[in-house]
CSV table of C-alpha atoms in Angstrom, one decimal:
chain,number,residue,atom,x,y,z
A,204,UNK,CA,-12.5,164.8,-49.4
A,205,UNK,CA,-15.0,164.3,-52.2
A,206,UNK,CA,-18.6,163.1,-52.0
A,207,UNK,CA,-20.1,160.9,-54.8
A,208,UNK,CA,-17.1,161.3,-57.1
A,209,UNK,CA,-17.1,159.5,-60.5
A,210,UNK,CA,-14.0,157.7,-61.7
A,211,UNK,CA,-11.7,160.3,-63.2
A,212,UNK,CA,-8.7,158.4,-64.8
A,213,UNK,CA,-7.1,155.1,-65.5
A,214,UNK,CA,-5.1,153.0,-63.1
A,215,UNK,CA,-1.9,154.9,-63.9
A,216,UNK,CA,-3.6,158.2,-63.1
A,217,UNK,CA,-5.0,156.8,-59.9
A,218,UNK,CA,-1.6,155.6,-58.7
A,219,UNK,CA,0.1,158.9,-59.6
A,220,UNK,CA,-2.7,160.9,-57.9
A,221,UNK,CA,-2.5,158.9,-54.7
A,222,UNK,CA,1.3,159.5,-54.6
A,223,UNK,CA,0.8,163.3,-55.0
A,224,UNK,CA,-2.3,163.6,-52.7
A,225,UNK,CA,-2.0,160.7,-50.3
A,226,UNK,CA,-4.6,161.8,-47.8
A,227,UNK,CA,-7.6,162.0,-50.2
A,228,UNK,CA,-10.8,160.4,-49.0
A,229,UNK,CA,-13.7,159.6,-51.3
A,230,UNK,CA,-17.1,159.3,-49.6
A,231,UNK,CA,-19.7,157.2,-51.4
A,232,UNK,CA,-23.3,156.7,-50.3
A,233,UNK,CA,-25.4,153.5,-50.5
A,234,UNK,CA,-26.3,152.9,-54.2
A,235,UNK,CA,-25.2,156.4,-55.5
A,236,UNK,CA,-25.0,156.1,-59.3
A,237,UNK,CA,-22.2,158.6,-59.9
A,238,UNK,CA,-19.3,156.6,-58.3
A,239,UNK,CA,-20.2,153.8,-60.6
A,240,UNK,CA,-19.5,156.0,-63.7
A,241,UNK,CA,-17.8,155.4,-66.0
A,242,UNK,CA,-18.3,151.6,-65.5
A,243,UNK,CA,-15.4,149.5,-64.1
A,244,UNK,CA,-14.5,146.6,-66.3
A,245,UNK,CA,-12.7,144.0,-64.1
A,246,UNK,CA,-11.4,142.0,-67.1
A,247,UNK,CA,-9.5,145.1,-68.3
A,248,UNK,CA,-8.3,146.8,-65.1
A,249,UNK,CA,-5.5,148.7,-66.9
A,250,UNK,CA,-7.8,149.9,-69.7
A,251,UNK,CA,-10.7,151.1,-67.6
A,252,UNK,CA,-11.4,154.1,-65.4
A,253,UNK,CA,-10.3,153.6,-61.8
A,254,UNK,CA,-11.0,155.3,-58.5
A,255,UNK,CA,-8.1,156.4,-56.4
A,256,UNK,CA,-8.0,155.4,-52.7
A,257,UNK,CA,-9.3,155.8,-49.9
A,258,UNK,CA,-13.1,155.2,-50.0
A,259,UNK,CA,-15.4,155.5,-47.1
A,260,UNK,CA,-18.8,153.8,-48.0
A,261,UNK,CA,-21.9,155.0,-46.2
A,262,UNK,CA,-24.6,152.3,-46.1
A,263,UNK,CA,-27.4,150.9,-44.0
A,264,UNK,CA,-27.4,147.4,-42.5
A,265,UNK,CA,-30.2,145.7,-40.6
A,266,UNK,CA,-33.3,143.6,-40.6
A,267,UNK,CA,-36.9,145.0,-40.6
A,268,UNK,CA,-37.1,148.1,-38.4
A,269,UNK,CA,-33.6,147.7,-37.0
A,270,UNK,CA,-31.5,149.7,-39.4
A,271,UNK,CA,-28.2,151.1,-38.7
A,272,UNK,CA,-26.1,153.6,-40.7
A,273,UNK,CA,-22.5,152.3,-41.1
A,274,UNK,CA,-19.4,154.0,-42.3
A,275,UNK,CA,-17.0,151.4,-43.8
A,276,UNK,CA,-13.4,152.3,-44.5
A,277,UNK,CA,-12.5,150.4,-47.6
A,278,UNK,CA,-9.2,148.9,-48.6
A,279,UNK,CA,-6.5,151.0,-50.3
A,280,UNK,CA,-7.1,149.8,-53.8
A,281,UNK,CA,-9.8,152.4,-54.7
A,282,UNK,CA,-11.9,149.6,-56.2
A,283,UNK,CA,-12.7,147.5,-53.1
A,284,UNK,CA,-15.2,144.9,-54.2
A,285,UNK,CA,-16.7,144.8,-50.6
A,286,UNK,CA,-17.6,148.5,-50.7
A,287,UNK,CA,-19.8,150.5,-53.1
A,288,UNK,CA,-18.7,148.2,-55.9
A,289,UNK,CA,-20.6,145.4,-54.1
A,290,UNK,CA,-24.0,147.0,-54.9
A,291,UNK,CA,-25.7,148.3,-58.0
A,292,UNK,CA,-25.1,152.0,-58.6
A,293,UNK,CA,-28.7,152.8,-59.6
A,294,UNK,CA,-29.8,155.7,-57.3
A,295,UNK,CA,-29.7,159.4,-58.1
A,296,UNK,CA,-31.4,160.1,-54.7
A,297,UNK,CA,-28.4,158.6,-52.9
A,298,UNK,CA,-26.1,161.1,-54.7
A,299,UNK,CA,-28.0,164.1,-53.4
A,300,UNK,CA,-27.7,163.5,-49.6
A,301,UNK,CA,-24.5,162.7,-47.7
A,302,UNK,CA,-24.4,162.6,-43.8
A,303,UNK,CA,-27.9,164.0,-43.8
A,304,UNK,CA,-26.9,167.1,-45.7
A,305,UNK,CA,-28.4,167.9,-49.1
A,306,UNK,CA,-25.7,168.4,-51.7
A,307,UNK,CA,-27.6,170.3,-54.3
A,308,UNK,CA,-28.5,173.8,-55.4
A,309,UNK,CA,-31.9,175.2,-56.0
A,310,UNK,CA,-30.7,177.3,-59.0
A,311,UNK,CA,-28.0,176.9,-61.6
A,312,UNK,CA,-24.8,178.8,-61.1
A,313,UNK,CA,-21.0,178.4,-61.3
A,314,UNK,CA,-19.2,176.1,-58.9
A,315,UNK,CA,-18.3,177.4,-55.5
A,316,UNK,CA,-18.4,176.6,-51.8
A,317,UNK,CA,-21.9,177.3,-50.5
A,318,UNK,CA,-22.3,177.3,-46.7
A,319,UNK,CA,-25.4,177.9,-44.6
A,320,UNK,CA,-24.8,180.5,-41.9
A,321,UNK,CA,-25.7,177.9,-39.3
A,322,UNK,CA,-23.0,175.6,-40.6
A,323,UNK,CA,-20.3,178.0,-39.5
A,324,UNK,CA,-21.6,177.9,-36.0
A,325,UNK,CA,-21.4,174.1,-35.8
A,326,UNK,CA,-18.2,173.6,-37.7
A,327,UNK,CA,-14.7,174.0,-36.3
A,328,UNK,CA,-11.7,175.4,-38.1
A,329,UNK,CA,-8.5,173.2,-38.1
A,330,UNK,CA,-4.9,174.6,-38.1
A,331,UNK,CA,-4.9,174.6,-42.0
A,332,UNK,CA,-8.1,176.7,-42.2
A,333,UNK,CA,-10.4,173.8,-43.2
A,334,UNK,CA,-13.9,173.7,-41.8
A,335,UNK,CA,-14.5,170.4,-40.0
A,336,UNK,CA,-18.0,169.0,-39.3
A,337,UNK,CA,-19.1,165.9,-37.6
A,338,UNK,CA,-22.2,164.0,-38.6
A,339,UNK,CA,-23.7,164.8,-35.2
A,340,UNK,CA,-23.3,168.6,-35.7
A,341,UNK,CA,-25.0,168.4,-39.1
A,342,UNK,CA,-27.9,166.3,-37.7
A,343,UNK,CA,-28.2,168.7,-34.8
A,344,UNK,CA,-28.3,171.6,-37.1
A,345,UNK,CA,-31.0,170.1,-39.3
A,346,UNK,CA,-33.1,169.1,-36.3
A,347,UNK,CA,-32.9,172.7,-34.8
A,348,UNK,CA,-33.7,174.2,-38.2
A,349,UNK,CA,-36.8,171.9,-38.6
A,350,UNK,CA,-37.9,172.9,-35.1
A,351,UNK,CA,-38.2,176.5,-36.1
A,352,UNK,CA,-34.7,177.7,-35.5
A,353,UNK,CA,-34.8,177.6,-31.7
A,354,UNK,CA,-31.2,176.9,-30.6
A,355,UNK,CA,-30.1,176.0,-27.1
């Protein structure tokens, strides 16, 4: 599972990757600029960079003060025109927060998995050793942290 991933190869690469790693999920957020890079040229689909499937697009829908967060599972093409490709990718801020969790560092360092000690309490380990979170657990963790760390 990736969050805010750019396009990384052409259509042939995308097809081959999805055969080798069929359960990959790309999560994109609202108007996040990064998944729109490099640009997709619909007139040259075989000559342009292409996302591999499956995308889950996080976006808000609503009118006025009635706004709902929606998770849309997109088609298997990797370039569903009804998902993140349906909006302008013009927001750096949308790249920095996914499911209410900030995906950034305060200092420069090499890549690695960084996990808050509270996250381990709210996550569950699956049979393959992956840590699994739900959106509710992340939001609950943020709420409790903002309230001074009092946990029930």
